[in-house]
Coordinates of C-alpha atoms and ligand atoms in Angstrom, one line a residue:
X1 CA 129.2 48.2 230.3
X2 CA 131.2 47.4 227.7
X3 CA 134.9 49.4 227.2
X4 CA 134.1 50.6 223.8
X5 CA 134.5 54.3 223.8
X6 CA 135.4 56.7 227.0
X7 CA 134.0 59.8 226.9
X8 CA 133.5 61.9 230.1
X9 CA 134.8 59.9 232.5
X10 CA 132.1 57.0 231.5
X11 CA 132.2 53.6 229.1
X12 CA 130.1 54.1 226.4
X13 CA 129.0 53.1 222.8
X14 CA 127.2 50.3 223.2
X15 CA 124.6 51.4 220.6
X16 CA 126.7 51.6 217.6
X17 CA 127.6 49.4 214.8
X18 CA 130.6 47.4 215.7
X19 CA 134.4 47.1 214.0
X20 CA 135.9 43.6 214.3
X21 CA 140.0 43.8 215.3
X22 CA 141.9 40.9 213.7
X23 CA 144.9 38.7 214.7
X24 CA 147.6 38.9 212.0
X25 CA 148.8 35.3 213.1
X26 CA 145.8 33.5 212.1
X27 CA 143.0 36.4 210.9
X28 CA 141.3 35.4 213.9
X29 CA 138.9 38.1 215.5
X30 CA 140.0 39.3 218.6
X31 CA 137.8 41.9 219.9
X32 CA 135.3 44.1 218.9
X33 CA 135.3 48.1 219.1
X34 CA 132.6 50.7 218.3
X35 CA 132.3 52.8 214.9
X36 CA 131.6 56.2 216.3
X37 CA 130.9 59.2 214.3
X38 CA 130.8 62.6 214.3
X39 CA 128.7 63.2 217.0
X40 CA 130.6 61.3 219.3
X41 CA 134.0 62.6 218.2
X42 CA 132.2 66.2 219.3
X43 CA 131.1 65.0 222.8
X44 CA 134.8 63.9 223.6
X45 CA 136.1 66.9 222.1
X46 CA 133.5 68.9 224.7
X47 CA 134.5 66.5 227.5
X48 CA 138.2 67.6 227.3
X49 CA 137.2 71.6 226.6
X50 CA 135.4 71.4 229.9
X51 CA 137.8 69.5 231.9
X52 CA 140.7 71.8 230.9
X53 CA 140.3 74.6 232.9
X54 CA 140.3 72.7 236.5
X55 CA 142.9 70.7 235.2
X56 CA 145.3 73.5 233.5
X57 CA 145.0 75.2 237.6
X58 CA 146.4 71.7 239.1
X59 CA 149.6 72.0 240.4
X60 CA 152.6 69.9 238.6
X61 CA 153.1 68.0 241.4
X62 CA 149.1 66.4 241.6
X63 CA 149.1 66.1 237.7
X64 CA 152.4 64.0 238.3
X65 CA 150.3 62.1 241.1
X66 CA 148.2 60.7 238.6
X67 CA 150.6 60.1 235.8
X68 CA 152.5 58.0 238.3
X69 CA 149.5 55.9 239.1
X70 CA 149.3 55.4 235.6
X71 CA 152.7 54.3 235.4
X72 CA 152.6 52.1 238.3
X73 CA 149.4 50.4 237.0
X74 CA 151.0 49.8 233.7
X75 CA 154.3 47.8 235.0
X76 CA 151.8 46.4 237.4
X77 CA 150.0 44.8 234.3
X78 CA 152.5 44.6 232.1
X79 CA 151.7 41.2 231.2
X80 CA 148.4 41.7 230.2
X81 CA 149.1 44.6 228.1
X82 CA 151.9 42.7 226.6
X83 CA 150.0 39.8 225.5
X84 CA 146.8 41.7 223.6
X85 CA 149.3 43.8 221.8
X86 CA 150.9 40.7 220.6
X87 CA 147.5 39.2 219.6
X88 CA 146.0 42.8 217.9
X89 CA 149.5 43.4 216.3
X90 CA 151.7 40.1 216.1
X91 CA 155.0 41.3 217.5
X92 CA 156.5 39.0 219.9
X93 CA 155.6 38.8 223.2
X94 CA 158.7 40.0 224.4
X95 CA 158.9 42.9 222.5
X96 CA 155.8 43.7 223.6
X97 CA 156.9 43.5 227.0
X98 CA 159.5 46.0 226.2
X99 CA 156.7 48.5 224.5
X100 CA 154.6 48.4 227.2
X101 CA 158.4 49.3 229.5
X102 CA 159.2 51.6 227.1
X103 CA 155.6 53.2 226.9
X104 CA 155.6 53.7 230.2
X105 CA 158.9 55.5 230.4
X106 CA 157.5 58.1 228.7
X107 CA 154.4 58.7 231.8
X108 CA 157.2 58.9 234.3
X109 CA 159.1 60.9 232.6
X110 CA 157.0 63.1 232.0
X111 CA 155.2 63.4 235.2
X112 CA 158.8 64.9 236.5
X113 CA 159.3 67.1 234.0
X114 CA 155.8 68.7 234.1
X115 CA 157.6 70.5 237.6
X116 CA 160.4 72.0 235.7
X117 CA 158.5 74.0 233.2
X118 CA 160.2 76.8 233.6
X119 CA 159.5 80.6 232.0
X120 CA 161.9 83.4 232.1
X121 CA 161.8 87.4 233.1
X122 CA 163.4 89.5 230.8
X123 CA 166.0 92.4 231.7
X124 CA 163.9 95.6 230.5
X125 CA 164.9 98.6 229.0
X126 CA 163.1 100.6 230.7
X127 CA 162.9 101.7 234.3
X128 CA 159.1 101.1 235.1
X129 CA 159.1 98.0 232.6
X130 CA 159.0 94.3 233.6
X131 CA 159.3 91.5 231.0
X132 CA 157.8 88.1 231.4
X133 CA 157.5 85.0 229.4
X134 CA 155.1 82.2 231.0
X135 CA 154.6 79.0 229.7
X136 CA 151.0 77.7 229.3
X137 CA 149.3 74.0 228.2
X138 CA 147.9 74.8 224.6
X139 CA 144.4 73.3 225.3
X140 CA 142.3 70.3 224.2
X141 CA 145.3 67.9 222.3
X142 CA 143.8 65.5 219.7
X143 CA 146.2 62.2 219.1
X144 CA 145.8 60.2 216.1
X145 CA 148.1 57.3 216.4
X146 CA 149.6 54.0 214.4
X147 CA 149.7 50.5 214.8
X148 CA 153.5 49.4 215.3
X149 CA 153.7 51.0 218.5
X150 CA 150.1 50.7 219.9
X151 CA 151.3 51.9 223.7
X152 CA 153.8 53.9 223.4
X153 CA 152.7 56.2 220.2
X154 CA 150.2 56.9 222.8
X155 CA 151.9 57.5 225.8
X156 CA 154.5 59.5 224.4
X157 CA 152.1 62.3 223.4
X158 CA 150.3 61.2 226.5
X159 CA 152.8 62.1 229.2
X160 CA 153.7 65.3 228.1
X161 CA 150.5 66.6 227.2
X162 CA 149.0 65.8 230.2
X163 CA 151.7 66.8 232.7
X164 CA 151.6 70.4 230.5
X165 CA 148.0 70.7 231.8
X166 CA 146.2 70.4 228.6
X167 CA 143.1 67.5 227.9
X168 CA 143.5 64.8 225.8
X169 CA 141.6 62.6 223.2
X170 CA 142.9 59.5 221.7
X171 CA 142.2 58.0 218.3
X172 CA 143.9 54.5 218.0
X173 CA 144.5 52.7 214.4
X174 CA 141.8 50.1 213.2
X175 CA 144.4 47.4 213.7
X176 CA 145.1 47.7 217.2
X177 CA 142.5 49.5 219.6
X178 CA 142.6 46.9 222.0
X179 CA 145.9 48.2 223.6
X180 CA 144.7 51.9 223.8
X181 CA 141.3 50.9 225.0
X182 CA 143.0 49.0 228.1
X183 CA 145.8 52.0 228.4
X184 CA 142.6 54.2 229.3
X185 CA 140.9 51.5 231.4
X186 CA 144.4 51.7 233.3
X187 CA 144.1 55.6 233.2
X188 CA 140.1 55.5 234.3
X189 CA 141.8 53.1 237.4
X190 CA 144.7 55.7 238.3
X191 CA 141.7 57.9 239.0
X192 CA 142.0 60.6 236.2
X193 CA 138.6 63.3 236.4
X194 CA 136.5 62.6 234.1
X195 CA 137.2 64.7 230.5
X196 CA 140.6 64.4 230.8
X197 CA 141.2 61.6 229.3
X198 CA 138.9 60.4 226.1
X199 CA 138.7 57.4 223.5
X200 CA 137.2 57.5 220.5
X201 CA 137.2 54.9 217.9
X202 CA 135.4 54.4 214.1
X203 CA 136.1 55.7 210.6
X204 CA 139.5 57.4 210.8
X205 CA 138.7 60.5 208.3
X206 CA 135.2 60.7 210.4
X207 CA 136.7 61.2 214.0
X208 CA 140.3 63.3 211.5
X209 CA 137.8 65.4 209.9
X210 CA 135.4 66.5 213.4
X211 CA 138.9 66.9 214.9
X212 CA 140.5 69.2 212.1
X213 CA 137.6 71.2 212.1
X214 CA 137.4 71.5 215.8
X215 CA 138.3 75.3 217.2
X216 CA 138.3 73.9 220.6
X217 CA 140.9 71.5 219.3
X218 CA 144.1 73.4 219.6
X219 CA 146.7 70.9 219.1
X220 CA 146.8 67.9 216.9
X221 CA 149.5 65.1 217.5
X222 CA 149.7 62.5 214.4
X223 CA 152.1 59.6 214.1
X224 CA 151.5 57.7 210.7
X225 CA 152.6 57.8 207.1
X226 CA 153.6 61.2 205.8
X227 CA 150.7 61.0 203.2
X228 CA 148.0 61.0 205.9
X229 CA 150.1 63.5 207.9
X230 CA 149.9 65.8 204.6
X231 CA 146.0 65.2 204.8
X232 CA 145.8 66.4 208.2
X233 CA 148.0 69.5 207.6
X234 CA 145.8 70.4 205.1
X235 CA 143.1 69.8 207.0
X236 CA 144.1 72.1 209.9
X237 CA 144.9 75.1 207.8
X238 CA 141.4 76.4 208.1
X239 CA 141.5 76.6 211.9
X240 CA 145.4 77.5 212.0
X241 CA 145.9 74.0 213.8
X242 CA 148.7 73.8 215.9
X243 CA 150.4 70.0 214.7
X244 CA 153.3 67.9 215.7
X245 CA 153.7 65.6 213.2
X246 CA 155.4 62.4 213.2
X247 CA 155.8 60.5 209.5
X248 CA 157.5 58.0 207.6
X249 CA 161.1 57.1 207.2
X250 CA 163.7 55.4 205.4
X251 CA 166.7 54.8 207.3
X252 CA 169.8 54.5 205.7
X253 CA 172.7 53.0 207.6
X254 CA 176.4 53.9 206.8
X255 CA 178.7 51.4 207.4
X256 CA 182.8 52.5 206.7
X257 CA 185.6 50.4 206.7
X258 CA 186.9 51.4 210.1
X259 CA 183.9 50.2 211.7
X260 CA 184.0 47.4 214.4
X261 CA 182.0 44.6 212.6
X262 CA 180.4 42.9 216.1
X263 CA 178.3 45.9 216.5
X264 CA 177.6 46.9 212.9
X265 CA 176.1 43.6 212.3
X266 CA 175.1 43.2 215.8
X267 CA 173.1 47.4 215.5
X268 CA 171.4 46.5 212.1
X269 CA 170.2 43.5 212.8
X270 CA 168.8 44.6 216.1
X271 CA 166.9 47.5 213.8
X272 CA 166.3 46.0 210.8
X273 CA 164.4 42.7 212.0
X274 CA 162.9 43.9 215.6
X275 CA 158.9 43.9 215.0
X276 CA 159.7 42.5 211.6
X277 CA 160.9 45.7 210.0
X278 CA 157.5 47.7 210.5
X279 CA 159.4 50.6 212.6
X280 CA 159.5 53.9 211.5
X281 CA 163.3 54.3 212.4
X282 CA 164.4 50.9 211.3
X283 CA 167.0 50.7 209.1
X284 CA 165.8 50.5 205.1
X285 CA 169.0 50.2 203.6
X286 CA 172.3 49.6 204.2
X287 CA 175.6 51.4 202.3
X288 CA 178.9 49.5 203.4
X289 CA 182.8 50.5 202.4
X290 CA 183.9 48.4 199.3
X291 CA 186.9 46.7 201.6
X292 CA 184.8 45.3 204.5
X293 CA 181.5 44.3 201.9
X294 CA 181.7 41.0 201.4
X295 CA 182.2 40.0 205.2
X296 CA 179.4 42.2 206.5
X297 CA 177.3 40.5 203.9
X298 CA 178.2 37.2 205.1
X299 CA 178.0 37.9 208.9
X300 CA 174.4 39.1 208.3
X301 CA 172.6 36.9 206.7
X302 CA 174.5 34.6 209.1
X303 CA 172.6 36.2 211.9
X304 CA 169.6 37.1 209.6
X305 CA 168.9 32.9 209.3
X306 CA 169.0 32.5 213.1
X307 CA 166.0 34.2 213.3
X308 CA 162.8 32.2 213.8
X309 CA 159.3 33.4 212.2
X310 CA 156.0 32.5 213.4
X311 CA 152.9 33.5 215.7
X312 CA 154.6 36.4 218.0
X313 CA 152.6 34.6 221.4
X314 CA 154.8 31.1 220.5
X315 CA 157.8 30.5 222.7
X316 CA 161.0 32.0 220.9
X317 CA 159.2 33.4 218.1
X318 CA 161.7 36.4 216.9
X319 CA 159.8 37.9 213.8
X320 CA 156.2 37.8 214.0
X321 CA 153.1 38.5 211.0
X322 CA 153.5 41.4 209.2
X323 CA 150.3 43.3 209.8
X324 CA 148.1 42.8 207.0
X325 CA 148.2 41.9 203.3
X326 CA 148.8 45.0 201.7
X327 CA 151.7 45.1 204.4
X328 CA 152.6 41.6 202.7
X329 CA 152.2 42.8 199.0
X330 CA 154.6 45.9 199.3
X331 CA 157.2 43.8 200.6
X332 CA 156.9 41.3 198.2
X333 CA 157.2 43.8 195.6
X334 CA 160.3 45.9 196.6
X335 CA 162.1 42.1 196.8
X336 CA 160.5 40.8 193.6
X337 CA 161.6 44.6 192.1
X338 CA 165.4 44.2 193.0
X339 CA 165.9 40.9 192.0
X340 CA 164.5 41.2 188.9
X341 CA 167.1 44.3 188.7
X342 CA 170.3 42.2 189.4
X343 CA 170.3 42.3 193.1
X344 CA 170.8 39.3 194.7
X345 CA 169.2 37.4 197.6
X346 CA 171.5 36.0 199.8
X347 CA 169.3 34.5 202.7
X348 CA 165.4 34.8 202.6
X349 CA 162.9 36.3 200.2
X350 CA 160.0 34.4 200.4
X351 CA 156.9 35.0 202.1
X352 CA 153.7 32.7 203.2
X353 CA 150.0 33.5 203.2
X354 CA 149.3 30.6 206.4
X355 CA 146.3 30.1 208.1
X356 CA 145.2 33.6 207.9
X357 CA 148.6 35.0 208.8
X358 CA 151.1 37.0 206.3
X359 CA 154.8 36.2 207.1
X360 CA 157.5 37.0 205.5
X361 CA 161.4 35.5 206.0
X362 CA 164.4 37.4 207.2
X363 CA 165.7 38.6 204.1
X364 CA 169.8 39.8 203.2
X365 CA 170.2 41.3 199.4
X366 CA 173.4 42.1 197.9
X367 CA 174.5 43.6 194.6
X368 CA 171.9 46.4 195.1
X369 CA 171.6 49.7 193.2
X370 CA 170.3 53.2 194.2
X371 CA 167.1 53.1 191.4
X372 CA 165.3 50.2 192.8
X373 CA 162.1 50.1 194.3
X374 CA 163.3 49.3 197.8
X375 CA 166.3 52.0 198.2
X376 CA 163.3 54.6 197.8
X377 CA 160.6 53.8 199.5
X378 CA 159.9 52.6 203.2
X379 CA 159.6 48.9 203.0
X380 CA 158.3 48.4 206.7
X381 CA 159.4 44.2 206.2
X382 CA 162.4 42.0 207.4
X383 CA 164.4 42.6 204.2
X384 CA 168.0 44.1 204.2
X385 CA 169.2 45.5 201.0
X386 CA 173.0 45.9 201.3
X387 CA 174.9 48.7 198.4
X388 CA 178.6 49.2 198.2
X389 CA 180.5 52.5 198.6
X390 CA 183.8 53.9 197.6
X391 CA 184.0 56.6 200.3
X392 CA 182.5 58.6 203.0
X393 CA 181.4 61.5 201.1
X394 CA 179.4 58.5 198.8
X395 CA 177.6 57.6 201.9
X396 CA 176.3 60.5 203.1
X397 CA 175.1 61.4 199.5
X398 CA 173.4 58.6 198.8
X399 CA 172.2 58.4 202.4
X400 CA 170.7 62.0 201.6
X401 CA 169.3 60.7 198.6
X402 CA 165.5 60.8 199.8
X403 CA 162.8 62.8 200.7
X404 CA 162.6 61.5 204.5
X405 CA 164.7 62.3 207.1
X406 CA 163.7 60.6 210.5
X407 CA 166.8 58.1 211.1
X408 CA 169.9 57.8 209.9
X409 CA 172.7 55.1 211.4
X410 CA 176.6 54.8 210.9
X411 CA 179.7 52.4 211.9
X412 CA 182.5 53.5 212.5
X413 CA 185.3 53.7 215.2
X414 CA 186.9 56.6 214.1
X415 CA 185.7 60.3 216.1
X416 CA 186.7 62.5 212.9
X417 CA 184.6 60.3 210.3
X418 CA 181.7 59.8 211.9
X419 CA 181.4 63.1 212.8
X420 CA 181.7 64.3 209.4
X421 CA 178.5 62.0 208.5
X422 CA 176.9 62.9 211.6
X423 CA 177.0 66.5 210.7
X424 CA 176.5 66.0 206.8
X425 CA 173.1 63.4 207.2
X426 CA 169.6 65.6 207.0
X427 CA 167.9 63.4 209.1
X428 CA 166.9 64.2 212.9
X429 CA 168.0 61.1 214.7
X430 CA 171.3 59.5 214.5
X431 CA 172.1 56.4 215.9
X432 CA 176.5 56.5 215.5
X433 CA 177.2 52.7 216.9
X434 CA 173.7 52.3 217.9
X435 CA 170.6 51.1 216.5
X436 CA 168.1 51.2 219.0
X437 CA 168.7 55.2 219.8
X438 CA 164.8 55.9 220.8
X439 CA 164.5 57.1 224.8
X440 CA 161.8 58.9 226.9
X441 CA 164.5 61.7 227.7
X442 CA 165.8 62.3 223.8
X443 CA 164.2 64.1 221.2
X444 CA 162.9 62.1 218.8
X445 CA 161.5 63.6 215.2
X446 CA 162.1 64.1 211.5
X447 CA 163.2 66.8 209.0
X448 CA 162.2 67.0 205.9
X449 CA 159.2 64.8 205.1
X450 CA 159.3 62.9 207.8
X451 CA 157.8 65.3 210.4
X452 CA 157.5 68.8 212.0
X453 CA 158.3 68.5 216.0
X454 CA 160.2 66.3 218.4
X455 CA 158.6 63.9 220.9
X456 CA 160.5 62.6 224.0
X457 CA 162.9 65.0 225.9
X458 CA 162.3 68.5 226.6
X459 CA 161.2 69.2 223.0
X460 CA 158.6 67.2 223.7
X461 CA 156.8 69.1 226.2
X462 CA 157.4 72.3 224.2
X463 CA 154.5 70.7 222.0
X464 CA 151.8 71.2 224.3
X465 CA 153.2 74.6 225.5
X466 CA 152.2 78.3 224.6
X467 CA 154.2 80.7 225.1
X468 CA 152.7 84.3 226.5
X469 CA 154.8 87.4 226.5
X470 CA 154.2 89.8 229.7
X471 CA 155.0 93.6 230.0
X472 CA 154.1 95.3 232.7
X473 CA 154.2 98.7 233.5
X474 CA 154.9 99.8 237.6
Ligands
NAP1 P1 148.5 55.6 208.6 O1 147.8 54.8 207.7 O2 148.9 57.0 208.3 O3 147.6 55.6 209.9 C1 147.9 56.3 211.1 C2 146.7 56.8 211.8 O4 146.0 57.7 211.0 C3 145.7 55.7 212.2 O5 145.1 55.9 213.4 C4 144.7 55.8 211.0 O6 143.4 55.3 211.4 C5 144.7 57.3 210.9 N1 144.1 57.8 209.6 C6 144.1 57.2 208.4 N2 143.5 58.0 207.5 C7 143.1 59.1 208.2 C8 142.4 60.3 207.8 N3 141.9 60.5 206.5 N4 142.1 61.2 208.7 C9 142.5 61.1 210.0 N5 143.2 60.0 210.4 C10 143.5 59.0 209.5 O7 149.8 54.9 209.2 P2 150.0 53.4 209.7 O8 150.0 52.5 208.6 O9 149.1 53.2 210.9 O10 151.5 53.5 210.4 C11 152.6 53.3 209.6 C12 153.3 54.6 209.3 O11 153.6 55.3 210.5 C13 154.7 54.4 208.6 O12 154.8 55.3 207.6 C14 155.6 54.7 209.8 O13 156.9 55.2 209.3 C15 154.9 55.8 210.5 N6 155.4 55.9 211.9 C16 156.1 57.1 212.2 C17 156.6 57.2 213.5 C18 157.4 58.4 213.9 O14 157.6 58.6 215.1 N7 157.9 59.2 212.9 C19 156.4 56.2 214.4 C20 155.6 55.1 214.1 C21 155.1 55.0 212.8 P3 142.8 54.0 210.8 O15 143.9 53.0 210.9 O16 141.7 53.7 211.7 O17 142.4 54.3 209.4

């Protein structure tokens, strides 16, 4: 049988039409997957209402047997995994090695925590009272997930969901199904009963639209762009659906004059260019103190021309495709759109439509204002638009100048600075001196519109947790 869909504990799908799954380095196909519907979406959706109950009653410690089998089975094929996320999604092979590390960070640490969820008894007022709070899985959790991050968007709802005790039903992006069909091979491997764990993939507001409606549904996970995520909230009003959303960003990076240049350049270039740009926390724009400008201009487009662009499987490939052509177009634009506004492009800003592929170069622009195009909107490209600043409180203002709030970064060495921008950015990560801050044990989430809920860290189990209030009379 054919891995197309997995409800049930069984492969299935065979009989339904068929969605081709491209390789952004050439346009080749790479797979095939199957277009299920409604029906479909319905018999996974029973499949995990049926298997909740046995496994809600397991202990911690045998959900945390499986997850670990999981785990093990995913470093154990690392490889593997590595090299069809780099063909469905172009990143380079080793930063696909380090999703597929990273993804399964989140399984293991999860399947510990699952044993320390913990409620809490209550000091009563009354004599013959006792006061209990327990903590309970919420139910069936639908995931709908993106393409950047093909394994670990999953696993990081994964983990913590299923260690919580509740079922689970994957729906991967049309680009890159490949990786979350074999994550669930893996998972059918480590043994899993059947209805735990279900995949189902087709038309997107099909399988959104049975799952929104769903009452058995009681939880619905979404990482994407915040004007799907808006969809889906509106989607779930009529059932009241418990959501953890996870949306779009635009990182803003504050760089002061105290900073220590090696890792300022060193931070933003590691966030800006890693999977070409298309990272939700990735840095979008960069604000830098008038006196240290010039030289942090130069030192990254230094670095920024180092970097070699091609298919992500080649040998020392460092930016790989960008994902499709409307990915290509929208960067194009936001580069076109400030340099026809005065900004200027130091290193970069071109792109090439090869052989079926979309690439676009490493790109440093200076002499930037606040009103264009790219200081505004999430460009999800290799492109580095660099603004001067007068002052700290300048920064954070123009830092706060958006309607996201996932990531924010700043530079500098001084304690009483950078905690004034820490506590005055309105965003909920914050990477002071680092920009790769993302871990399995750290919350990870956005204010305003770029999310409700954490994932990662104890806030991420809370997702998948009721809480039930107990008082009982002697
Ligand atoms: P997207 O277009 O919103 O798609 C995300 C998922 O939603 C895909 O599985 C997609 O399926 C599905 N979808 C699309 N329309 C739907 C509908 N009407 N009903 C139900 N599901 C629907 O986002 P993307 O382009 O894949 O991902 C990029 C975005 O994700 C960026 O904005 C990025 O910032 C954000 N992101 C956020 C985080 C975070 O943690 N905050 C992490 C990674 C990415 P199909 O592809 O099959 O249509």
């Amino acid at each position: 049988m054919e891995k197309l869909l997995y409800i049930n504990g069984s492969w299935t799908g065979d009989s339904l039409e068929k969605i081709e799954v491209f390789n952004p380095a050439n346009g080749e196909v790479v797979g095939t997957v199957a277009s299920c519907g409604k029906e479909e979406t319905d018999a996974a959706i029973d499949a995990a209402h049926k298997a909740f109950p046995s496994w809600s009653k397991l202990t911690a410690y045998e959900r945390a047997d499986y997850l670990m089998k999981l785990h093990d089975l995913m470093i154990e094929q690392k490889e593997e995994l590595a090299e069809l996320m780099t063909l469905e999604m172009g990143k380079p092979l080793k930063e696909s090695v380090g999703e597929v590390m990273y993804a399964a960070s989140f399984i293991k640490w999860y399947a510990e925590e699952g044993k320390r969820i913990y409620g809490r008894t209550i000091p009563s007022s009354a004599e013959n009272k006792r006061m209990q709070v327990l903590r309970q899985p919420v139910g069936v959790v639908a995931a709908i997930t993106p393409w950047n991050f093909p394994a670990a968007m999953i696993t990081r709802k994964l983990g913590p969901a299923l260690a919580a005790g509740c079922t689970f039903i994957v729906k991967p992006p049309k680009e890159t199904p490949l990786t979350a069909i074999k994550l669930v091979e893996l998972a059918d491997q480590a043994g899993f009963p059947k209805g735990v764990i279900n995949l189902v993939t087709g038309s997107s507001s099909v399988i959104g639209k049975a799952i929104m409606d769903s009452e058995k549904v009681r939880k619905v996970t979404f990482t994407g762009s915040t004007e799907i995520g808006k969809k889906l909230i509106e989607q779930g009003a009529a059932t009241v659906k418990n959501v953890s959303m996870e949306l779009g960003g635009h990182a803003p990076a504050v760089v002061l004059e105290d900073a220590d240049l090696n890792k300022a350049v060193a931070g933003i270039v590691a966030s800006k260019f890693r999977n070409a740009g298309q990272t939700c926390i990735c840095i979008n724009r960069v604000y830098v103190q008038e006196s240290v400008y010039e030289e942090f201009v130069e030192r990254v487009a230094v670095e920024a021309k180092k970097l070699k662009v091609g298919n992500g499987l080649d040998e020392g490939t460092d930016i790989g495709p960008i994902i499709n052509k409307d990915g290509y177009e929208k960067i194009s634009e936001h580069v076109e759109n400030a340099v026809s506004n005065g900004a200027e492009c130091v290193t970069g800003g071109k792109g090439r439509a090869d052989n079926g592929g979309y690439y676009y170069e490493p790109t440093v622009l200076k002499n930037v204002s606040q009103d264009m195009l790219i200081m505004n909107e999430e460009t999800f490209g290799p492109v580095i638009p660099i603004h001067k600043i007068s002052s700290v409180e300048e920064g954070i203002r123009l830092a706060n100048t958006s309607p996201f709030g996932l990531a924010a970064y700043v530079y500098t060495e001084s304690m009483s600075k950078g905690t004034q921008v820490v506590e005055g950015l309105d965003y909920g990560i914050i990477g002071w001196n680092d920009g790769v801050p993302s871990a399995a044990q750290a919350p990870f989430g956005g204010m305003k519109e770029s999310g409700l809920g954490r994932e990662g860290g104890v806030e991420g189990m809370e997702a998948y947790l009721e809480t039930k209030y107990v008082s009982f009379v002697l």
